[in-house]
Tab-separated table of C-alpha atoms in Angstrom:
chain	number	residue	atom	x	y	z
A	1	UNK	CA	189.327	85.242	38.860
A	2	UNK	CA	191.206	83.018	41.743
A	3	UNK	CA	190.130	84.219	45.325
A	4	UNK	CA	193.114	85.547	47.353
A	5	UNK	CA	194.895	83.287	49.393
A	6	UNK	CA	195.316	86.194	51.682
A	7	UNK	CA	191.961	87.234	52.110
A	8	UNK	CA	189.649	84.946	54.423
A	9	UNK	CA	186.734	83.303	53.939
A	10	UNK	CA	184.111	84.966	53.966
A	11	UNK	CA	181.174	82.964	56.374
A	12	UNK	CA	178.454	81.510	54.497
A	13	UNK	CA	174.813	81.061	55.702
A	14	UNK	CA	172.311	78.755	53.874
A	15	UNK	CA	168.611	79.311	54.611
A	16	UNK	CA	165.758	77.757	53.370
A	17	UNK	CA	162.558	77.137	54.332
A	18	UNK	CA	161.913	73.152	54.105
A	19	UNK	CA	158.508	71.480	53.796
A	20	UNK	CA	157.910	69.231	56.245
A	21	UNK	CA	160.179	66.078	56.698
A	22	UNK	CA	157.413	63.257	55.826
A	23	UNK	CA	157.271	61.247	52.870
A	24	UNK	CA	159.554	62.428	49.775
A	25	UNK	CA	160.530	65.183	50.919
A	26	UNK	CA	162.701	63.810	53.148
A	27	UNK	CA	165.376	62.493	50.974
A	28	UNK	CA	165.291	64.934	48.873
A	29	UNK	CA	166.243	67.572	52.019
A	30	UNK	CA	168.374	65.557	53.475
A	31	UNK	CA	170.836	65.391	50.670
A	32	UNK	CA	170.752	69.009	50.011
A	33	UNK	CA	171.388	69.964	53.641
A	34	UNK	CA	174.332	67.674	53.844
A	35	UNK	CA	175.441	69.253	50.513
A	36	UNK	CA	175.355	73.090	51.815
A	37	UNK	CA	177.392	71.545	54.990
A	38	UNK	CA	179.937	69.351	53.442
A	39	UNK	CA	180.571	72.607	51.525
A	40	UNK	CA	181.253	74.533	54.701
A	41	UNK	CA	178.442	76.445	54.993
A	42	UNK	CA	176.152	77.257	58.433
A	43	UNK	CA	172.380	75.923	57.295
A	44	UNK	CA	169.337	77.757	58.843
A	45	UNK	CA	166.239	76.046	58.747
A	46	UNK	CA	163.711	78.806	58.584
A	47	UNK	CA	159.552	78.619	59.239
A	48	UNK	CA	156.742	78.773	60.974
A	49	UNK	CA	156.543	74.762	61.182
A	50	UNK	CA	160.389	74.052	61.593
A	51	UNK	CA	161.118	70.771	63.252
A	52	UNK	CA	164.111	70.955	66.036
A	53	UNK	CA	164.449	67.652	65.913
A	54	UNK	CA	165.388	67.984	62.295
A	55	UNK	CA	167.585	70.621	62.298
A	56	UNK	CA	169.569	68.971	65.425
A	57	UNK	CA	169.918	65.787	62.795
A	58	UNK	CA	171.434	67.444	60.376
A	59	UNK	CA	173.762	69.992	62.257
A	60	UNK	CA	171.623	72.888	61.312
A	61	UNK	CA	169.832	75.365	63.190
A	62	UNK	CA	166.235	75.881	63.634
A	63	UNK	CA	164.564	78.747	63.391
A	64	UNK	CA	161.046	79.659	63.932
A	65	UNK	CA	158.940	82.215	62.408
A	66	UNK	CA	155.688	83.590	63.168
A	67	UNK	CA	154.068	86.019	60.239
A	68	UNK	CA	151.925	83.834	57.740
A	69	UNK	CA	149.497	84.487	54.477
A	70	UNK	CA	145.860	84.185	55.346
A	71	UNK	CA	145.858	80.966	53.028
A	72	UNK	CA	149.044	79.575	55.821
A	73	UNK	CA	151.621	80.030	53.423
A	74	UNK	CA	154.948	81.650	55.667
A	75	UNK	CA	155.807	85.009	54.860
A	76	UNK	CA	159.861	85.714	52.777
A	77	UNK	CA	159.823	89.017	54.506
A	78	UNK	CA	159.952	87.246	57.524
A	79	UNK	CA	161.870	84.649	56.903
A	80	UNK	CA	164.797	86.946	55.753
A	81	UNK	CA	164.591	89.166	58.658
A	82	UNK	CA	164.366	86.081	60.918
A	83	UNK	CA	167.157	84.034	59.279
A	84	UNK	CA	169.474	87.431	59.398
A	85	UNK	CA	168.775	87.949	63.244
A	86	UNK	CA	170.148	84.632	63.603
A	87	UNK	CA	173.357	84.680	62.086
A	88	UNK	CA	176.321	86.861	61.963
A	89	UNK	CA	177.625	85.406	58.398
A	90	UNK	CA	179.113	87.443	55.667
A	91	UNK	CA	176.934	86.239	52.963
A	92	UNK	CA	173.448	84.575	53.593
A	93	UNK	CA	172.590	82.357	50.264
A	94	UNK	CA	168.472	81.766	50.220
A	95	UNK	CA	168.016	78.485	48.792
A	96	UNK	CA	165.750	75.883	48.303
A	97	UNK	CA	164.809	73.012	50.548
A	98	UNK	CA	166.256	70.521	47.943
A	99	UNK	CA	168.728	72.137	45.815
A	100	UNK	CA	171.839	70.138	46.313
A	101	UNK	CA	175.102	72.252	45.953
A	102	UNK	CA	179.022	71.095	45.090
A	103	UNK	CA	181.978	72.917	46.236
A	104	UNK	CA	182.541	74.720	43.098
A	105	UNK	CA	179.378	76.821	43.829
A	106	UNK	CA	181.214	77.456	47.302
A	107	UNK	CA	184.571	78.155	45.533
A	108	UNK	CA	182.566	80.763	43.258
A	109	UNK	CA	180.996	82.530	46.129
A	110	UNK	CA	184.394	82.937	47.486
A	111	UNK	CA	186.214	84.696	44.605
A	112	UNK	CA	183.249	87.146	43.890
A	113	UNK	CA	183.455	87.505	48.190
A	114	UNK	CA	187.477	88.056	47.627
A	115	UNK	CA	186.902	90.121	44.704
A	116	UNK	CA	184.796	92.723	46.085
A	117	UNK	CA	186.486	92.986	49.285
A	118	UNK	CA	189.644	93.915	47.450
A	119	UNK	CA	187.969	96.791	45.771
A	120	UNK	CA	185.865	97.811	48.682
A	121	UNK	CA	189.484	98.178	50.390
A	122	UNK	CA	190.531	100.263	47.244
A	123	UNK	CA	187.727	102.556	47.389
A	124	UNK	CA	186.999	101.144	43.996
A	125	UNK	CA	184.137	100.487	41.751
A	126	UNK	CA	183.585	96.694	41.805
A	127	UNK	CA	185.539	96.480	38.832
A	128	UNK	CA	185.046	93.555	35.973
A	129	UNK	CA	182.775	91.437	38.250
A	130	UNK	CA	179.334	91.461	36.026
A	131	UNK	CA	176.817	91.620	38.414
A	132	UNK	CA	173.083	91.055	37.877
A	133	UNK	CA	171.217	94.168	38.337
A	134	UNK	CA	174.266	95.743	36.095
A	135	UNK	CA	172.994	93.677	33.570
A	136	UNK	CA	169.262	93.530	33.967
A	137	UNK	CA	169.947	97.434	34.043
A	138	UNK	CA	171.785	97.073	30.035
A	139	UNK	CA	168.723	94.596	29.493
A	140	UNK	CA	166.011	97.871	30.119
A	141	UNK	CA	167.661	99.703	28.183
A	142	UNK	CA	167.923	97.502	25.215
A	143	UNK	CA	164.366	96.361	25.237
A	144	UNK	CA	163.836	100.499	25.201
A	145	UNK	CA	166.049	100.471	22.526
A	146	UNK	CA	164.298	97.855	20.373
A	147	UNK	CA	161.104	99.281	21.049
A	148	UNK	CA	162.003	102.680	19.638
A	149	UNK	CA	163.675	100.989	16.653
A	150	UNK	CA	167.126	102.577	17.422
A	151	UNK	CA	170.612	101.110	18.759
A	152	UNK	CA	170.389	103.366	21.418
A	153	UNK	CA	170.648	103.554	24.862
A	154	UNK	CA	174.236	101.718	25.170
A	155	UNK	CA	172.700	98.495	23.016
A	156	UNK	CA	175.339	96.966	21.179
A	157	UNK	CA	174.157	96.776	17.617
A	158	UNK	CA	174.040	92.801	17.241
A	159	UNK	CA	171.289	92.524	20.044
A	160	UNK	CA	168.645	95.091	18.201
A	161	UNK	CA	170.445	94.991	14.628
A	162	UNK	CA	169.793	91.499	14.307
A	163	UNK	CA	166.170	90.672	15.821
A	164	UNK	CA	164.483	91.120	12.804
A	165	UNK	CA	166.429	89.290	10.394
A	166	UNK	CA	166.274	86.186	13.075
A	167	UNK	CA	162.088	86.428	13.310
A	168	UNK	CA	160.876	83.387	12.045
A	169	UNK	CA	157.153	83.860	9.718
A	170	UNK	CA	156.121	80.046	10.406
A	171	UNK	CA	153.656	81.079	13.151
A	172	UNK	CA	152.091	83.527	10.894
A	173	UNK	CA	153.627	86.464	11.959
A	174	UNK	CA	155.483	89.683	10.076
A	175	UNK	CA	158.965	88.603	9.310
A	176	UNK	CA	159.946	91.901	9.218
A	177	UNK	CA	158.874	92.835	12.818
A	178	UNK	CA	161.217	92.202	15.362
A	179	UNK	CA	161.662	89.197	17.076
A	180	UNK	CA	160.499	88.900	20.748
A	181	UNK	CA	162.941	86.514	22.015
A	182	UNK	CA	164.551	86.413	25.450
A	183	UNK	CA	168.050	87.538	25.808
A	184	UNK	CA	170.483	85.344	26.759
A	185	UNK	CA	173.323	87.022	27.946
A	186	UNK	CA	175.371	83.778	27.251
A	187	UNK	CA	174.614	83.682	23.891
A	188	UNK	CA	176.038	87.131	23.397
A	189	UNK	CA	179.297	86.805	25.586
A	190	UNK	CA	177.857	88.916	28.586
A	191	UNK	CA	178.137	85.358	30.993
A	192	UNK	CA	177.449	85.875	34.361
């Protein structure tokens, strides 16, 4: 799918909540920060330690939380709620401190952004856009499936069909029982 020239951009928001900046952690931040900027996206900097100083460096904004674990560890329900008082973008990505990013993640984002902002438009379903609780949803109800030894529940018949036949006896196990493997939706043409 190509994002619509007409359509704009939707404004992205990366938040994350770094570790400190000491030691190795620095570099390591530092790249990925300037990543999720060169990319064209607004960076949060989100915790109960944040450093200002930091955040001014690398053209991101700091933002301070308050709610902790009794062990000290900063609480995600907070940091959300924090990190979406403090922004009015379109799509807030939650990301971590060193996870460096390349504008064909941005270009992604985009044309799923474009995509279902032409069918909200529509009044449409969200059309051919696999989404993952969609599939996590056809992933229940195949594991259902398998476990009652049938194809159904909407299963297509070379994820259950199959399992058996691909179990493997060298650990010691019944070849005939089905196979507990993960599914890989790539493997079976369902991509994401």
């Amino acid at each position: 799918l190509a994002a619509s020239s007409s359509a704009p951009a939707a404004r992205v928001a990366f938040f994350t909540c770094p570790k400190p900046f000491t030691g190795s952690n620095v570099r390591s931040q530092v790249v990925a920060v300037k990543s999720w900027k060169a990319i064209g996206g607004e960076v949060l900097l989100v915790s109960p330690d944040v450093e200002p100083e930091w955040a001014e460096r690398l053209g991101a904004t700091a933002v301070r939380t308050t709610k902790r674990t009794e062990g000290g560890t900063p609480l995600m329900d907070d940091i959300f709620a924090r990190a979406q008082q403090s922004t009015d973008a379109d799509i807030m990505v939650y990301i971590n401190a060193d996870i460096v990013l390349t504008s064909a993640f941005m270009e992604a984002l985009q044309t799923v952004y474009a995509h279902v902002e032409r069918h909200k438009k529509a009044g449409s379903v969200l059309g051919d856009v696999p989404l993952p609780h969609t599939t996590a949803s056809r992933m229940r109800s195949q594991d259902a499936a398998r476990a009652a030894g049938t194809t159904s529940g909407g299963a297509p018949q070379h994820l259950t069909a199959s399992a058996s036949k691909d179990a493997s006896s060298a650990d010691g196990g019944d070849a005939s029982a089905p196979a507990h493997r993960p599914f890989d939706p790539l493997e079976h043409g369902d991509g994401l």
